[in-house]
Every structure is written in structure tokens, then in C-alpha cells.
Coordinates of C-alpha atoms and ligand atoms in Angstrom, one line a residue:
Chain S
M295 CA -1.5 -27.5 76.7
T296 CA -2.0 -25.6 73.6
F297 CA -0.3 -26.3 70.3
E298 CA 1.8 -23.5 69.8
S299 CA 3.5 -24.5 73.3
I300 CA 4.8 -27.7 72.5
T301 CA 8.4 -27.4 72.0
D302 CA 10.7 -29.9 70.1
A303 CA 11.9 -31.3 73.4
Q304 CA 8.6 -32.1 74.7
A305 CA 7.4 -33.4 71.2
E306 CA 10.4 -35.9 71.5
S307 CA 9.5 -37.1 75.2
N308 CA 6.0 -37.5 74.0
L309 CA 7.2 -39.8 71.2
V310 CA 9.3 -41.8 73.8
A311 CA 6.5 -42.0 76.2
A312 CA 4.1 -43.1 73.5
E313 CA 6.4 -45.9 72.6
A314 CA 6.5 -47.1 76.2
K315 CA 2.6 -46.9 76.4
F316 CA 1.7 -48.8 73.3
Q317 CA 3.3 -52.3 72.7
P318 CA 2.0 -53.6 69.6
N319 CA 3.1 -57.2 70.2
L320 CA 2.5 -58.0 66.4
A321 CA 4.1 -61.4 66.6
G322 CA 1.7 -62.4 69.4
R323 CA -1.3 -61.0 67.5
Y324 CA -0.5 -63.0 64.3
R325 CA 0.1 -66.0 66.2
L326 CA -3.3 -65.8 67.9
D327 CA -4.7 -65.1 64.1
A328 CA -3.2 -68.4 63.0
I329 CA -4.6 -70.4 65.9
F330 CA -7.8 -69.1 65.3
K331 CA -7.7 -69.7 61.6
A332 CA -6.6 -73.3 62.4
A333 CA -9.3 -73.7 64.7
T334 CA -12.0 -73.0 62.2
I335 CA -10.4 -75.0 59.5
A336 CA -10.2 -78.0 61.9
A337 CA -14.0 -77.3 62.6
T338 CA -14.9 -77.3 58.9
T339 CA -12.8 -80.4 58.3
I340 CA -14.5 -82.4 60.8
A341 CA -18.1 -81.4 59.7
I342 CA -17.2 -82.2 56.1
A343 CA -15.4 -85.4 56.8
V344 CA -18.5 -86.8 58.7
L345 CA -20.6 -85.6 55.9
A346 CA -18.5 -87.3 53.3
W347 CA -18.0 -90.6 55.1
L348 CA -21.9 -90.7 55.4
M349 CA -22.4 -89.9 51.8
F350 CA -19.7 -92.4 50.7
D351 CA -21.3 -95.1 52.8
V352 CA -25.0 -94.4 51.5
L353 CA -23.5 -94.3 47.9
I354 CA -21.6 -97.6 48.3
S355 CA -24.5 -99.5 49.6
G356 CA -27.3 -97.8 47.6
V357 CA -26.0 -97.5 44.1
G358 CA -26.2 -101.1 43.5
S359 CA -30.0 -101.1 43.7
L360 CA -30.5 -97.8 42.3
D361 CA -31.9 -98.4 38.8
R362 CA -34.9 -97.5 36.7
S363 CA -37.2 -100.2 38.0
F364 CA -36.3 -98.8 41.6
L365 CA -37.8 -95.5 40.8
T366 CA -40.8 -96.9 39.0
S367 CA -42.0 -99.8 41.0
F368 CA -44.2 -99.9 44.1
P369 CA -43.0 -101.6 47.5
S370 CA -43.0 -105.1 47.7
R371 CA -42.3 -107.9 50.3
R372 CA -39.4 -109.1 47.8
P373 CA -36.3 -106.8 47.7
E374 CA -35.4 -107.2 44.0
Q375 CA -39.1 -106.0 43.0
A376 CA -39.4 -103.3 45.5
G377 CA -39.1 -99.7 44.6
I378 CA -39.9 -96.3 45.7
L379 CA -42.5 -94.8 43.4
S380 CA -45.4 -94.3 45.4
A381 CA -43.2 -92.7 48.3
L382 CA -41.6 -90.2 45.8
A383 CA -45.0 -89.4 44.7
G384 CA -46.3 -88.9 48.1
T385 CA -43.3 -86.6 49.1
G386 CA -43.8 -84.7 45.7
W387 CA -47.5 -84.3 46.9
V388 CA -46.9 -83.5 50.6
M389 CA -44.0 -81.0 49.8
F390 CA -46.0 -79.1 46.9
L391 CA -49.0 -78.7 49.5
V392 CA -46.5 -77.7 52.4
A393 CA -44.9 -75.1 50.2
V394 CA -48.5 -73.6 49.1
F395 CA -49.6 -73.4 52.6
S396 CA -46.6 -72.4 54.6
F397 CA -45.0 -69.8 52.3
P398 CA -48.3 -67.3 52.3
I399 CA -49.1 -68.1 55.9
G400 CA -45.7 -67.8 57.3
V401 CA -44.5 -64.8 55.3
G402 CA -48.0 -63.1 55.9
S403 CA -47.6 -63.5 59.6
G404 CA -44.0 -62.5 59.8
L405 CA -45.1 -59.4 58.0
F406 CA -47.8 -58.4 60.3
L407 CA -45.7 -58.9 63.3
E408 CA -42.9 -57.1 62.1
E409 CA -44.7 -54.2 60.3
F410 CA -47.9 -53.7 61.5
S411 CA -48.5 -54.8 65.0
G412 CA -46.2 -52.3 66.7
D413 CA -44.2 -52.9 69.8
N414 CA -46.6 -53.7 72.5
W415 CA -46.8 -56.6 74.9
F416 CA -49.1 -58.6 72.8
A417 CA -46.7 -58.6 70.0
R418 CA -43.8 -59.6 72.3
F419 CA -45.9 -62.5 73.8
I420 CA -46.7 -63.9 70.4
E421 CA -43.0 -63.4 69.4
I422 CA -41.7 -65.4 72.4
N423 CA -44.2 -68.1 72.0
I424 CA -43.3 -68.5 68.4
S425 CA -39.8 -68.9 69.1
N426 CA -40.8 -71.6 71.5
L427 CA -42.9 -73.4 69.1
A428 CA -39.9 -73.7 66.7
G429 CA -38.4 -75.8 69.4
V430 CA -41.3 -78.0 70.1
P431 CA -40.5 -81.9 69.3
S432 CA -42.1 -82.7 66.0
I433 CA -43.9 -85.6 67.4
I434 CA -46.0 -83.2 69.5
Y435 CA -47.0 -81.7 66.1
G436 CA -47.9 -85.1 64.9
L437 CA -50.3 -85.6 67.9
L438 CA -51.8 -82.2 67.3
G439 CA -52.2 -83.1 63.5
L440 CA -54.2 -86.4 64.7
T441 CA -56.5 -84.6 66.9
A442 CA -57.2 -81.6 64.7
F443 CA -57.2 -82.8 61.2
V444 CA -57.7 -86.7 61.5
I445 CA -60.3 -86.8 64.4
I446 CA -61.8 -83.4 64.5
L447 CA -61.5 -82.3 60.8
G448 CA -61.7 -85.8 59.3
D449 CA -64.6 -85.1 57.2
W450 CA -63.0 -82.5 55.2
T451 CA -59.4 -83.6 55.3
G452 CA -60.0 -87.2 54.3
G453 CA -58.3 -88.6 57.4
R454 CA -55.0 -90.1 57.2
S455 CA -54.5 -88.3 53.7
I456 CA -51.8 -86.2 52.0
L457 CA -53.9 -83.0 52.9
T458 CA -53.6 -83.9 56.6
G459 CA -49.8 -84.7 56.4
A460 CA -49.3 -81.4 54.5
L461 CA -51.2 -79.4 57.2
T462 CA -49.4 -81.0 60.1
L463 CA -46.1 -80.3 58.5
T464 CA -47.1 -76.7 57.8
L465 CA -47.8 -76.3 61.2
L466 CA -44.2 -77.8 62.1
I467 CA -42.5 -75.4 60.0
L468 CA -44.7 -72.2 60.2
P469 CA -42.7 -71.1 63.3
I470 CA -39.4 -71.3 61.2
I471 CA -40.7 -69.5 58.5
I472 CA -42.2 -66.6 60.6
V473 CA -39.0 -66.4 62.7
A474 CA -36.8 -66.3 59.5
T475 CA -39.3 -63.6 57.8
R476 CA -39.2 -61.3 60.9
E477 CA -35.2 -61.5 61.0
A478 CA -35.2 -60.6 57.3
L479 CA -37.5 -57.8 57.6
R480 CA -35.6 -56.4 60.5
A481 CA -32.5 -56.4 58.5
V482 CA -34.1 -54.0 56.0
P483 CA -32.6 -50.4 56.6
D484 CA -34.9 -48.1 58.1
S485 CA -33.7 -45.5 55.8
I486 CA -35.4 -47.2 52.9
R487 CA -38.9 -47.2 54.6
Q488 CA -38.5 -43.6 55.6
A489 CA -37.7 -42.7 51.8
G490 CA -40.8 -44.6 50.9
Y491 CA -42.9 -42.8 53.4
A492 CA -41.7 -39.3 52.8
L493 CA -42.6 -39.7 49.1
G494 CA -46.4 -40.1 50.4
A495 CA -46.5 -44.0 50.2
N496 CA -48.5 -45.7 52.8
S497 CA -47.7 -49.0 54.5
W498 CA -48.8 -51.1 51.9
Q499 CA -47.0 -49.3 49.1
V500 CA -43.6 -49.3 51.2
I501 CA -43.8 -52.8 52.2
W502 CA -44.6 -54.3 48.6
S503 CA -42.2 -52.2 46.7
H504 CA -39.3 -51.9 49.1
T505 CA -39.3 -53.7 52.2
L506 CA -40.4 -57.2 51.0
P507 CA -38.2 -57.2 47.9
T508 CA -35.2 -56.2 50.1
A509 CA -35.9 -59.0 52.6
F510 CA -37.0 -61.5 49.9
P511 CA -33.6 -63.3 49.7
G512 CA -33.4 -63.6 53.5
I513 CA -37.1 -64.9 53.7
L514 CA -36.4 -67.4 50.8
T515 CA -33.3 -68.7 52.7
G516 CA -35.5 -69.3 55.6
V517 CA -38.4 -71.1 53.6
I518 CA -35.7 -73.4 52.1
L519 CA -34.4 -74.4 55.5
A520 CA -37.8 -75.0 56.7
L521 CA -38.8 -77.0 53.8
S522 CA -35.8 -79.0 54.1
R523 CA -36.7 -79.9 57.5
A524 CA -40.2 -80.8 56.6
I525 CA -39.2 -83.1 53.8
G526 CA -37.2 -85.4 56.2
E527 CA -39.7 -85.6 58.9
T528 CA -41.0 -89.0 59.8
A529 CA -42.3 -89.2 63.5
P530 CA -45.4 -86.7 62.9
L531 CA -46.5 -88.5 59.8
I532 CA -46.5 -91.8 61.3
T533 CA -48.4 -90.4 64.2
I534 CA -51.0 -89.2 61.8
G535 CA -51.1 -92.7 60.6
A536 CA -49.4 -92.3 57.2
L537 CA -49.0 -95.8 55.7
T538 CA -45.9 -97.6 54.8
F539 CA -47.2 -100.0 52.2
I540 CA -48.9 -98.0 49.4
P541 CA -48.9 -100.3 46.2
F542 CA -50.6 -97.3 44.2
L543 CA -50.2 -93.6 43.2
P544 CA -52.2 -91.1 45.1
E545 CA -54.5 -89.3 42.5
G546 CA -55.6 -86.4 44.9
P547 CA -55.0 -84.8 48.2
L548 CA -57.3 -86.7 50.1
D549 CA -55.9 -89.9 49.2
P550 CA -53.6 -92.0 51.7
F551 CA -49.9 -91.8 51.3
T552 CA -46.7 -92.5 52.3
V553 CA -43.4 -90.5 52.0
L554 CA -39.7 -91.0 51.3
P555 CA -38.4 -91.0 55.0
I556 CA -41.1 -93.5 56.1
Q557 CA -40.3 -95.9 53.4
I558 CA -36.6 -95.6 54.2
Y559 CA -37.2 -96.1 57.8
N560 CA -39.5 -99.3 57.0
W561 CA -36.7 -100.8 55.1
V562 CA -34.1 -100.1 57.5
S563 CA -36.0 -101.8 60.2
R564 CA -36.3 -105.1 58.5
P565 CA -33.7 -107.7 59.0
Q566 CA -32.7 -108.7 55.6
K567 CA -29.5 -106.7 54.2
D568 CA -31.0 -106.3 50.7
F569 CA -33.7 -104.0 52.2
H570 CA -30.8 -102.0 54.0
D571 CA -29.4 -101.6 50.5
L572 CA -32.8 -100.3 49.3
A573 CA -32.9 -97.8 52.2
A574 CA -29.6 -96.5 51.0
S575 CA -31.0 -96.0 47.5
G576 CA -34.0 -94.2 49.2
I577 CA -32.0 -91.8 50.9
I578 CA -29.9 -91.2 47.6
V579 CA -33.3 -90.3 46.0
L580 CA -34.5 -88.1 49.1
L581 CA -30.9 -86.1 49.0
V582 CA -31.5 -85.4 45.2
V583 CA -35.1 -84.4 45.8
L584 CA -33.8 -82.0 48.5
L585 CA -31.1 -80.8 46.2
V586 CA -33.3 -80.0 43.3
M587 CA -35.6 -78.4 45.7
N588 CA -32.9 -76.0 47.2
S589 CA -31.5 -75.4 44.0
F590 CA -34.8 -74.1 42.5
A591 CA -35.0 -71.9 45.4
I592 CA -31.3 -70.7 45.1
F593 CA -32.2 -70.1 41.3
L594 CA -35.4 -68.0 42.3
R595 CA -33.1 -65.9 44.8
S596 CA -30.4 -65.1 42.6
R597 CA -32.9 -64.1 39.6
F598 CA -34.5 -61.8 42.4
Q599 CA -31.4 -60.2 43.3
K600 CA -30.6 -59.7 39.7
A601 CA -33.7 -58.2 39.0
R602 CA -33.2 -55.1 41.3
Chain P
M379 CA -36.7 -15.5 75.2
L380 CA -37.7 -14.1 71.9
Q381 CA -40.5 -16.2 70.7
D382 CA -41.5 -14.9 67.4
T383 CA -39.4 -12.3 65.7
S384 CA -41.3 -13.0 62.1
S385 CA -44.0 -10.8 61.0
P386 CA -47.4 -12.2 61.5
A387 CA -48.0 -12.2 57.9
V388 CA -49.7 -15.6 57.7
S389 CA -50.7 -15.4 54.4
S390 CA -47.3 -15.4 52.9
A391 CA -46.3 -18.2 55.2
A392 CA -46.2 -21.8 53.9
I393 CA -45.7 -23.4 57.3
S394 CA -46.5 -21.7 60.6
V395 CA -45.8 -23.1 63.7
E396 CA -47.3 -22.0 67.2
K397 CA -46.0 -23.2 70.3
L398 CA -44.7 -26.5 69.5
N399 CA -43.6 -29.1 72.1
V400 CA -42.1 -32.5 71.0
Y401 CA -41.8 -35.4 73.4
Y402 CA -39.8 -38.7 73.0
G403 CA -41.7 -40.7 75.6
S404 CA -41.9 -38.6 78.8
N405 CA -38.9 -36.5 77.6
L406 CA -39.4 -33.2 76.3
A407 CA -37.0 -32.6 73.3
V408 CA -38.1 -29.4 72.0
R409 CA -40.4 -26.6 73.5
D410 CA -42.2 -23.3 72.7
V411 CA -41.2 -23.3 69.1
Y412 CA -42.9 -20.6 67.1
L413 CA -42.1 -19.5 63.6
D414 CA -43.5 -18.9 60.0
I415 CA -41.7 -20.2 57.0
P416 CA -42.3 -17.9 54.1
R417 CA -43.3 -19.4 50.8
N418 CA -40.7 -19.7 47.9
Q419 CA -37.9 -18.7 50.4
I420 CA -35.1 -21.0 52.1
A421 CA -35.2 -21.0 55.7
A422 CA -32.2 -22.6 57.6
F423 CA -32.1 -24.1 61.1
I424 CA -28.8 -24.0 62.7
G425 CA -27.7 -24.6 66.2
P426 CA -25.7 -27.2 68.3
S427 CA -26.2 -31.0 67.9
G428 CA -29.2 -32.4 69.9
C429 CA -31.1 -29.3 70.2
G430 CA -34.2 -30.5 68.3
K431 CA -33.6 -29.4 64.7
S432 CA -34.4 -32.5 63.0
T433 CA -37.0 -33.3 65.6
V434 CA -39.0 -30.0 64.5
L435 CA -38.4 -30.6 60.6
R436 CA -39.8 -34.2 61.0
C437 CA -43.1 -32.5 62.6
F438 CA -43.7 -30.7 59.3
N439 CA -44.3 -33.8 57.1
R440 CA -45.4 -35.7 59.9
M441 CA -42.4 -38.2 59.8
N442 CA -42.4 -38.3 63.7
D443 CA -45.4 -40.6 63.3
L444 CA -42.8 -43.4 62.6
I445 CA -41.3 -43.1 65.8
A446 CA -43.5 -44.7 68.3
S447 CA -42.6 -42.8 71.3
A448 CA -42.6 -39.4 69.7
R449 CA -45.7 -37.0 70.4
V450 CA -46.4 -33.5 69.2
E451 CA -48.1 -30.8 71.1
G452 CA -49.1 -27.4 69.7
T453 CA -50.2 -26.3 66.2
I454 CA -48.6 -26.5 62.9
R455 CA -50.3 -25.0 59.8
F456 CA -49.5 -25.9 56.3
E457 CA -51.0 -23.4 53.9
G458 CA -53.5 -22.7 56.5
M459 CA -54.5 -26.4 57.2
D460 CA -53.7 -27.8 60.8
I461 CA -51.5 -30.8 60.2
Y462 CA -51.9 -32.0 63.9
P463 CA -55.7 -31.8 64.2
T464 CA -57.1 -32.9 67.6
G465 CA -60.2 -34.8 68.5
E466 CA -62.6 -36.1 65.5
A467 CA -60.6 -34.2 62.9
A468 CA -57.5 -36.3 63.8
K469 CA -59.2 -39.4 62.3
N470 CA -59.7 -38.0 59.2
F471 CA -56.4 -36.3 58.7
D472 CA -54.0 -38.3 56.3
P473 CA -50.5 -37.8 56.7
V474 CA -49.8 -39.7 53.4
E475 CA -51.5 -36.9 51.3
L476 CA -49.4 -34.3 53.4
R477 CA -46.2 -36.0 52.6
R478 CA -46.9 -35.9 49.0
R479 CA -46.9 -32.1 49.4
I480 CA -44.1 -31.7 51.6
G481 CA -40.9 -33.7 50.5
M482 CA -38.0 -34.6 52.2
V483 CA -34.5 -35.3 51.8
F484 CA -32.3 -37.1 54.4
Q485 CA -29.0 -36.5 55.9
K486 CA -27.7 -39.8 54.6
P487 CA -28.4 -40.5 51.0
N488 CA -31.1 -43.2 51.0
P489 CA -31.8 -44.1 47.4
F490 CA -34.0 -47.3 46.9
P491 CA -32.0 -50.4 45.9
K492 CA -33.7 -50.1 42.5
S493 CA -32.5 -48.4 39.2
I494 CA -32.0 -44.8 38.7
Y495 CA -34.9 -44.8 36.5
E496 CA -37.3 -46.5 39.1
N497 CA -35.9 -44.3 42.1
I498 CA -37.6 -41.3 40.4
A499 CA -40.4 -43.3 38.7
W500 CA -41.9 -45.1 41.9
G501 CA -43.0 -41.8 43.8
A502 CA -44.8 -40.6 40.8
R503 CA -46.5 -44.0 40.0
I504 CA -47.9 -44.5 43.6
N505 CA -49.1 -41.0 43.6
G506 CA -51.2 -41.8 40.4
Y507 CA -49.0 -39.7 38.0
R508 CA -50.7 -39.9 34.4
G509 CA -48.2 -38.2 32.5
D510 CA -45.3 -39.1 30.2
M511 CA -42.9 -41.0 32.8
D512 CA -39.7 -40.8 30.7
E513 CA -40.3 -37.2 30.3
L514 CA -40.8 -36.6 34.1
V515 CA -37.8 -38.8 34.9
E516 CA -35.6 -36.6 32.8
R517 CA -37.0 -33.3 34.2
S518 CA -36.5 -34.4 37.5
L519 CA -32.8 -35.6 37.1
R520 CA -32.0 -32.2 35.1
G521 CA -33.9 -30.3 38.0
A522 CA -31.4 -31.8 40.5
A523 CA -28.3 -31.2 38.1
I524 CA -27.4 -34.9 37.7
W525 CA -28.9 -35.7 34.4
D526 CA -25.6 -35.5 32.4
E527 CA -23.9 -37.8 34.7
V528 CA -26.6 -40.6 34.9
K529 CA -28.5 -40.3 31.5
D530 CA -26.6 -43.2 30.0
K531 CA -27.0 -45.6 33.0
L532 CA -30.7 -45.1 34.0
K533 CA -31.0 -48.8 34.3
E534 CA -28.5 -49.2 36.6
S535 CA -28.9 -49.3 40.5
G536 CA -29.0 -46.0 42.3
L537 CA -26.6 -47.5 44.8
A538 CA -24.2 -47.7 42.2
L539 CA -23.6 -43.9 42.3
S540 CA -21.2 -41.9 44.6
G541 CA -22.5 -40.1 47.6
G542 CA -23.1 -37.0 46.1
Q543 CA -24.8 -38.2 43.1
Q544 CA -27.0 -40.4 45.5
Q545 CA -27.7 -37.2 47.2
R546 CA -28.8 -35.5 44.0
L547 CA -30.8 -38.5 43.0
C548 CA -32.8 -38.3 46.3
I549 CA -33.3 -34.5 45.6
A550 CA -34.6 -35.7 42.1
R551 CA -36.7 -38.1 43.7
A552 CA -38.2 -35.5 46.1
I553 CA -38.9 -32.9 43.4
A554 CA -40.5 -35.6 40.8
I555 CA -43.7 -35.6 42.9
E556 CA -43.8 -31.9 42.7
P557 CA -44.3 -30.9 46.4
E558 CA -44.7 -27.5 47.7
V559 CA -42.1 -27.6 50.2
I560 CA -38.9 -29.5 50.6
L561 CA -37.5 -30.4 53.9
M562 CA -33.6 -31.1 54.0
D563 CA -31.9 -32.3 56.9
E564 CA -28.2 -31.5 56.4
P565 CA -28.2 -32.8 52.8
C566 CA -24.7 -31.8 52.5
A567 CA -23.4 -33.4 55.5
A568 CA -21.5 -36.2 53.7
L569 CA -20.5 -34.3 50.6
D570 CA -17.5 -32.9 49.2
P571 CA -17.3 -29.1 48.6
I572 CA -17.9 -29.4 44.9
S573 CA -20.9 -31.5 45.3
T574 CA -22.1 -29.1 48.1
L575 CA -21.8 -26.2 45.9
K576 CA -23.9 -27.9 43.2
I577 CA -26.6 -28.7 45.7
E578 CA -26.6 -25.0 47.0
E579 CA -26.9 -23.8 43.4
L580 CA -29.6 -26.1 42.9
M581 CA -31.5 -24.8 46.1
A582 CA -31.2 -21.3 44.6
Q583 CA -33.0 -22.4 41.6
L584 CA -35.6 -24.6 43.4
K585 CA -36.9 -22.0 45.5
E586 CA -38.7 -20.4 42.5
K587 CA -41.0 -23.4 42.6
F588 CA -40.6 -24.7 46.2
T589 CA -40.3 -23.5 49.7
I590 CA -37.2 -25.0 51.4
V591 CA -36.2 -25.7 54.9
I592 CA -32.7 -26.9 55.4
V593 CA -30.9 -28.1 58.6
T594 CA -27.3 -27.3 58.4
H595 CA -24.2 -27.3 60.6
N596 CA -22.3 -25.2 58.1
M597 CA -22.7 -21.5 58.8
Q598 CA -21.3 -20.4 55.6
Q599 CA -23.8 -22.5 53.9
A600 CA -26.8 -21.2 56.1
S601 CA -25.4 -17.7 55.2
R602 CA -25.1 -18.3 51.5
V603 CA -28.4 -19.8 50.7
S604 CA -31.0 -18.8 53.2
D605 CA -33.5 -16.1 53.3
R606 CA -34.4 -16.6 57.0
T607 CA -32.3 -18.3 59.6
A608 CA -33.7 -20.0 62.9
F609 CA -31.2 -20.6 65.6
Y610 CA -32.0 -23.4 68.1
N611 CA -30.2 -24.1 71.3
A612 CA -30.7 -26.6 74.0
E613 CA -30.7 -26.0 77.8
A614 CA -30.2 -28.1 81.0
T615 CA -33.6 -29.0 82.6
D616 CA -34.1 -29.4 86.4
A617 CA -34.5 -33.2 85.7
G618 CA -31.1 -33.4 84.4
G619 CA -32.2 -33.6 80.8
K620 CA -31.9 -31.2 78.1
V621 CA -34.5 -29.3 76.0
G622 CA -34.1 -27.7 72.8
Y623 CA -36.0 -24.2 72.2
L624 CA -35.6 -21.7 69.3
V625 CA -33.5 -18.7 70.3
E626 CA -33.8 -16.4 67.6
Y627 CA -35.6 -16.4 64.1
D628 CA -34.9 -13.6 61.5
D629 CA -33.6 -12.8 58.2
T630 CA -30.4 -14.4 57.6
E631 CA -28.5 -11.0 57.5
V632 CA -29.7 -10.2 60.7
I633 CA -28.9 -13.2 62.4
F634 CA -25.3 -13.3 61.1
G635 CA -24.9 -9.6 61.0
N636 CA -26.6 -8.0 64.0
P637 CA -28.6 -10.6 66.0
K638 CA -30.5 -9.7 68.9
E639 CA -29.3 -12.4 71.2
E640 CA -25.7 -12.6 72.7
Y641 CA -25.9 -16.5 72.2
T642 CA -26.7 -16.3 68.6
R643 CA -23.8 -14.0 67.9
D644 CA -21.4 -16.1 70.0
Y645 CA -22.6 -19.3 67.9
V646 CA -22.6 -17.8 64.6
S647 CA -19.1 -16.4 64.8
G648 CA -17.8 -19.5 66.3
R649 CA -17.1 -18.2 69.8
F650 CA -19.5 -20.7 71.4
G651 CA -19.0 -22.2 75.0
Ligands
ATP1816 N1 -36.2 -41.4 67.9 C1 -35.5 -40.8 69.0 N2 -36.1 -41.4 70.1 C2 -35.8 -40.7 71.2 N3 -35.2 -39.4 71.4 C3 -34.9 -39.0 70.3 C4 -35.1 -39.4 69.1 N4 -34.6 -38.5 68.1 C5 -34.2 -37.5 68.8 N5 -34.1 -37.7 70.2 C6 -33.8 -36.6 71.0 O1 -34.2 -35.4 70.8 C7 -33.2 -34.5 71.0 C8 -33.1 -33.5 69.8 O2 -32.8 -34.5 68.8 P1 -32.6 -34.0 67.2 O3 -32.4 -35.2 66.5 O4 -33.7 -33.4 66.8 O5 -31.4 -33.0 67.3 P2 -30.7 -32.2 66.2 O6 -30.7 -30.8 66.5 O7 -31.0 -32.6 64.7 O8 -29.2 -32.7 66.2 P3 -28.2 -33.0 65.3 O9 -27.4 -31.8 64.9 O10 -27.1 -33.7 66.0 O11 -28.7 -33.6 64.1 C9 -32.0 -35.0 71.4 O12 -31.8 -35.1 72.9 C10 -32.3 -36.8 71.1 O13 -31.7 -37.4 72.0
MG1817 MG1 -30.4 -33.9 63.3

């Protein structure tokens, strides 16, 4: 039917037919909208409520013993003298080294796999295995660390040392960082890369100037999540033989150490109520360290986004 | 089928194509293209969607290298230099150097997510430009007829410009590294008539210094701006796919006024299919 042949009568009948064919049912659609919204609000409320209750509980029992001497004392058999200094220092050392090791290695591997390796069976094989590694229980990494860094490479790593702990946790979070890096790189529009290559750039110039900066906020988010996982890990560090009683400050990466979650675990597992309160104080310290770490990364990220 | 209607005056050709076949995987996308693009002229590629205009264009600066499945057969010479050499020479050939001499403007404006200034300066810097950068940025932006609109906000992001301004920024970026040829893949596809006109005027100026190849779906645009026009079409293959080929390539007046092929006449007059 050509346009000219549409008479008024036909146009009218088309209109009627259209009304019958489409039933907008706005009321029903809005109801569905409201139900969906309510469901998401409920989910959020539950999540936040559980978290708030947990925090409240920890704060109630932990604030009492959280004072200056708690932060500046070494562990002790007497609860009123016990402090968290050596665990705090251990966590600081370990996390610093984990960040130093895992960032370049993880981001570098992600870059290689995404930008250079091409799409062949080898790359896909590695990709699948890395995704699987991200899901391996952490205690397995502890066993790996024990064999590799304590037993085989013990002469260089100092055995049950900070370095061994950091290397083990690095192995643990590398898959997470690699996967996050690849996702972030994949989200960079191809048109940006093409624009770079069309100007006569080589791969390195395109990656360094365009792909990486565009993907960087996403990569940083992945690194934050990975480091947050590492800071709370206990099992692999106990496996490699981190001590629970360290009445001194580590002076270098080859010294023995303990970390916050191990110290907390140690206090929780004692029978006395006073030690349980100390554990709650330790949890508060751990949370604060985590928050400081994350806000630093968010600060970096926002600066980076502004710079462009 | 007419294979080559252009004169064999190789010396005046910036780009000459001989028996070009392009495959994506095992699919032949374009076959048997022969054409010469004369220096300091504008050549337009027209034809229905999917007939391989972009594919041929991307061969000229080897952007097809970025598509893993793409494979090119035949010879393309740029100023006499074979840009798809075979055998030992292939290892020594560097597409990076070629792309500096053959710039490209894409269908969708794609400025870098950086400042306007940096959009222009980056290409020059990575290619080792030693001159006055401020001067180069201004000259390129003036060359792309966008200087007056952006001169007060060079530090702002290129993405904050309108689509038409972004496209002119991309043209400025392309001419900043002083290429010899500029490839434009439907540069006005997303633009309003006024921006389109600006870019067309720009092309008329640019051809004094550059050779331009433009893909367009706009017949008026092709007849307005180009000196020579290539009409491509796609035909069904026995295997059930489609393969593009060059129907006719001649002076623009001939293609639009008195083409040799019936098909071309139908297409340029809008009586296709
Ligand atoms: N990256 C690719 N991978 C596989 N096939 C492709 C790819 N790019 C193009 N093709 C195929 O090659 C043929 C020609 O495509 P091309 O993009 O060159 O057409 P075109 O003439 O530029 O069309 P349009 O006018 O719509 O831009 C099409 O059949 C298309 O499906
Ligand atoms: Mg195209």
C-alpha cells in the first residue's frame, strides 16, 4: 500500500486496530516497577542492617580497651597489658610488600594477556586457569607458600618471614588483580586504540598513553578489592608459620612476624572474656587500617580521573 | 566488468591498487579491486552498505592489521612503495611509519579522553616533532576550521565538544602530523548539514596539500567534493555470501553524468533495486 492510497477511512480504521493491538497496561507496569524497587530496597536494608549490627557489637565490646597503650604495647599474657603493636607493624610490612609485588606483576600480566597475546588457544587456556586460581581456597596458597618459600627458597626468604608472608599473599591475590585488569582493559573502547594506531603510534605508545590511563580507575578498584582480601587472610599465614606471639618490632622483611587477623584470632580463641574484648578492639584497628588503605586508593583514583 | 578505467599514469598516483582481494577469515569480502588515487585530488568511494568500501580504505594504512581475521592479497603501492610486501621484505616493513604518512578520520568521532590541546599534540610528540608545539596545535586547529570555537578552552576535554566539533578535532589531529594522504570513512555521517558543509569546504582546502580518499553515502557530497569517484557493489556468491567489487571508477562528472555501467547510473540517480 503506497502512502497516497491511504484514505481517511483507512487511516481511521488503522487507528482503531492499533489501539486494540497495543495494550499499554500502564498500571500493571508501574506496579511491577514498585515491587522491584521495594525488593532492591529490602535487599540493601538487610545487608546494611547486618553490617551495622556487627559494627555495633564490635564497637560496644572493643571501645573500652581501645586506648593509647593498646596501640603501643606488645602482646602479653595479662589482658590489661596486652597490645597490638607488633601485629599492626606486621600487617603494615606485609601489606606494603604485597602491594609492591602484586601491582606491577598483576597489571603487567593482565596487560600482556589482553593487549599482546592475541586470541589463541594458549591465551584462552591461561585465562581459564587464572579464573580458576581466583577461586582456590586460601589455605592451598598457604601450603604452596610453605613448600616454595619456606622449604625450598628458605635461604633467601628468611623462612617464616615477612617476605614469605607477602609473597604467599601476593600469589593469592594475583589472579584477582589479573582478572580485574583484563576486565578494565576490555572496557576501553577500541575506537581509542584505533585513533592511536592511525596516528602512527606503536603498541607501547597506545597502551601507555591511552589504554592504560583509561582503564586505570577500573584497575585500581580491582587492586583495592584484592588488597582488602589479603589484609584479612589468616589461614595461609598460619600455614606458612607466622607466629602468634611477637614481643618485638620486625626490623626488616626477613624477620618473623604476626599480623592483625592472626592476633585477633589468637585472642578470640582464649577462654577469658577480657581477651574477647581485646579481639574486638583489634577488629576496630583492622577496619580502620582497611579504610585508610581504601581511601588512599580512592584518592589516587579520583586524582587520576581529574587529571584527564 | 570494468576493472580499471583510470589512466595508467602511475607517476601522478599517490596510491595504486592492483588486484586487491580482502578476506575476513575464509570469507572473501572484496575482490579484484584495481584503482589509482591521484595525488592532491579527492577520491570518493560510494556504494551500498556492506560492499567493502571501509575494508578497502583500511587496507591503505594497514588498519586491517588490527583485525585478527583480516587477510589481504594483491598489491597496493603508496608513492611506488609496496605496502603489502611478501616474503623477507614483509618482516622489514613497518606499518607504523606508513600510518604517519597516511592519516585517517573515522566514521564516529573518536577524540582521546584528554584535553583538546593534548589531542593534537600527542600524535606530533610520539612522532618526534621538534618544533613549537603551541604553534602546531594552533595551525592544525585553524586548518580544521575549529580554532575559533576552541581557542579559549584548549585545556578542556576533547569529549566535551559537540559531535561536529569532535569530528573537526579529529581532522585537526590527523593533519597535525602532516600526512601525505588522509583517509576519511564517512566523516560526516553523524553531522548536521552545517558541520558537513564546513568539513566539505575544509576538504577543498586540504587537497592543496593532501590527497584525500573519502567514503560517503551522500551522493551530493561525492559529486560536490570529489574529483574521482569509485562505485562499489556487492554480488551474491555461490556459497551464499556476498562479495564486494569495484563496478566503475572514473572522473566524478562521468560517474554522475554519463557512467558506462547501467548499475552505476541506477545507483547515483537513486533508482537502485
Ligand atoms: N571486522 C570484520 N570481521 C569480519 N567481517 C567483516 C569485518 N568488517 C567488515 N566485514 C565484512 O566485510 C564486508 C564489507 O564490509 P565493509 O565494512 O567494508 O562495508 P562498507 O562498504 O564499508 O559498508 P558501510 O557502507 O555499511 O560502512 C561486509 O560483508 C562485512 O560483513
Ligand atoms: Mg563502512
